[in-house]
Tab-separated table of C-alpha atoms in Angstrom:
chain	number	residue	atom	x	y	z
A	1	MET	CA	0.137	-0.087	-0.042
A	2	ARG	CA	1.017	3.529	-0.686
A	3	ILE	CA	0.991	6.536	1.460
A	4	LEU	CA	1.913	10.273	1.473
A	5	THR	CA	3.125	11.845	4.157
A	6	ASP	CA	5.120	14.818	5.163
A	7	ILE	CA	8.709	14.500	6.838
A	8	PRO	CA	11.023	17.251	7.519
A	9	GLN	CA	14.052	17.828	5.129
A	10	GLU	CA	16.028	17.311	7.999
A	11	ASP	CA	15.013	14.133	8.564
A	12	ILE	CA	14.711	12.853	5.295
A	13	GLU	CA	18.562	13.687	4.680
A	14	LYS	CA	19.353	11.849	8.004
A	15	LEU	CA	17.244	8.927	6.566
A	16	ASP	CA	18.721	9.153	3.112
A	17	ALA	CA	22.294	8.672	4.891
A	18	LEU	CA	21.218	5.896	7.133
A	19	ALA	CA	19.582	4.094	4.059
A	20	ALA	CA	23.127	4.503	2.124
A	21	ARG	CA	25.311	3.419	4.518
A	22	SER	CA	23.287	-0.110	5.210
A	23	LYS	CA	22.742	-0.424	0.835
A	24	ARG	CA	18.882	-0.256	1.012
A	25	SER	CA	16.353	2.189	-0.748
A	26	ARG	CA	14.974	4.986	1.502
A	27	ALA	CA	11.527	3.178	1.323
A	28	ALA	CA	12.978	0.223	2.773
A	29	ALA	CA	14.259	2.013	5.472
A	30	ILE	CA	10.705	3.596	6.191
A	31	ARG	CA	9.128	0.037	6.161
A	32	GLU	CA	11.672	-1.214	8.954
A	33	ALA	CA	11.185	1.907	10.894
A	34	VAL	CA	7.480	1.282	10.917
A	35	LYS	CA	7.668	-2.330	11.655
A	36	LEU	CA	10.291	-1.501	14.606
A	37	TYR	CA	7.265	1.089	15.909
A	38	LEU	CA	4.803	-1.159	15.466
A	39	VAL	CA	6.722	-4.136	17.680
A	40	SER	CA	7.841	-1.862	20.176
A	41	ASN	CA	4.326	-0.406	21.013
A	42	ALA	CA	2.337	-3.767	20.849
A	43	ASN	CA	2.371	-4.422	24.428
A	44	ASN	CA	2.120	-0.907	25.720
A	45	ASN	CA	-0.693	-1.592	28.213
A	46	ASP	CA	1.489	-4.832	29.736
A	47	TRP	CA	2.999	-2.523	32.610
A	48	ILE	CA	3.146	-5.315	34.946
A	49	ALA	CA	5.094	-7.666	32.472
A	50	ARG	CA	7.212	-5.375	31.814
A	51	GLY	CA	8.012	-4.325	35.363
A	52	ALA	CA	8.582	-7.773	36.654
A	53	GLY	CA	11.456	-8.829	38.297
A	54	TYR	CA	13.212	-5.237	38.771
A	55	TRP	CA	14.180	-5.783	42.282
A	56	LYS	CA	14.981	-9.621	41.528
A	57	GLY	CA	18.332	-10.301	43.185
A	58	ARG	CA	18.357	-7.417	45.405
A	59	ASP	CA	20.041	-8.502	48.493
A	60	ASP	CA	19.773	-5.074	50.357
A	61	ILE	CA	16.096	-5.431	51.092
A	62	GLY	CA	15.440	-8.812	52.113
A	63	ASP	CA	11.742	-9.828	52.394
A	64	GLY	CA	9.227	-7.722	50.366
A	65	VAL	CA	6.852	-7.923	53.238
A	66	GLU	CA	9.079	-6.922	56.035
A	67	TYR	CA	10.538	-4.171	53.885
A	68	GLN	CA	6.885	-2.700	53.369
A	69	ARG	CA	6.095	-2.746	57.074
A	70	ALA	CA	9.228	-1.183	57.988
A	71	MET	CA	8.500	1.335	55.749
A	72	ARG	CA	5.105	2.219	57.107
A	73	GLU	CA	6.383	2.271	60.449
A	74	ASP	CA	8.942	4.725	59.862
A	75	ARG	CA	11.570	2.335	60.855
A	76	THR	CA	14.725	0.404	59.134
A	77	PRO	CA	13.829	-2.939	57.874
A	78	TYR	CA	15.079	-5.689	59.762
A	79	ASP	CA	15.457	-3.502	63.139
A	80	GLU	CA	14.883	-5.603	66.087
A	81	ILE	CA	11.094	-5.102	67.607
C-alpha cells in the first residue's frame, strides 16, 4: 500500500544517509522503521510484565513484606522489634 506523508527535510537527509550506509532504499528504511515502531508498541499496556523482576536479586531489602512494614512504621527494615 502506498501512503503520502510529510517528513521534515532534516529527517529525510538523515534517513537517506542511513539507507545509503545500509545499502537500502529510502522506502525499505521507512518500512523497517514502521515495523520496529509497531513491534515496540504492541504490548504498551502490559506494564506489569515490563516491570516484573526489577528488584530480583536485590540483597539489600530482604523480604519484601518486611520491607513494606518497616517503611509504613517509619523504621529501618529488620530492626529488632
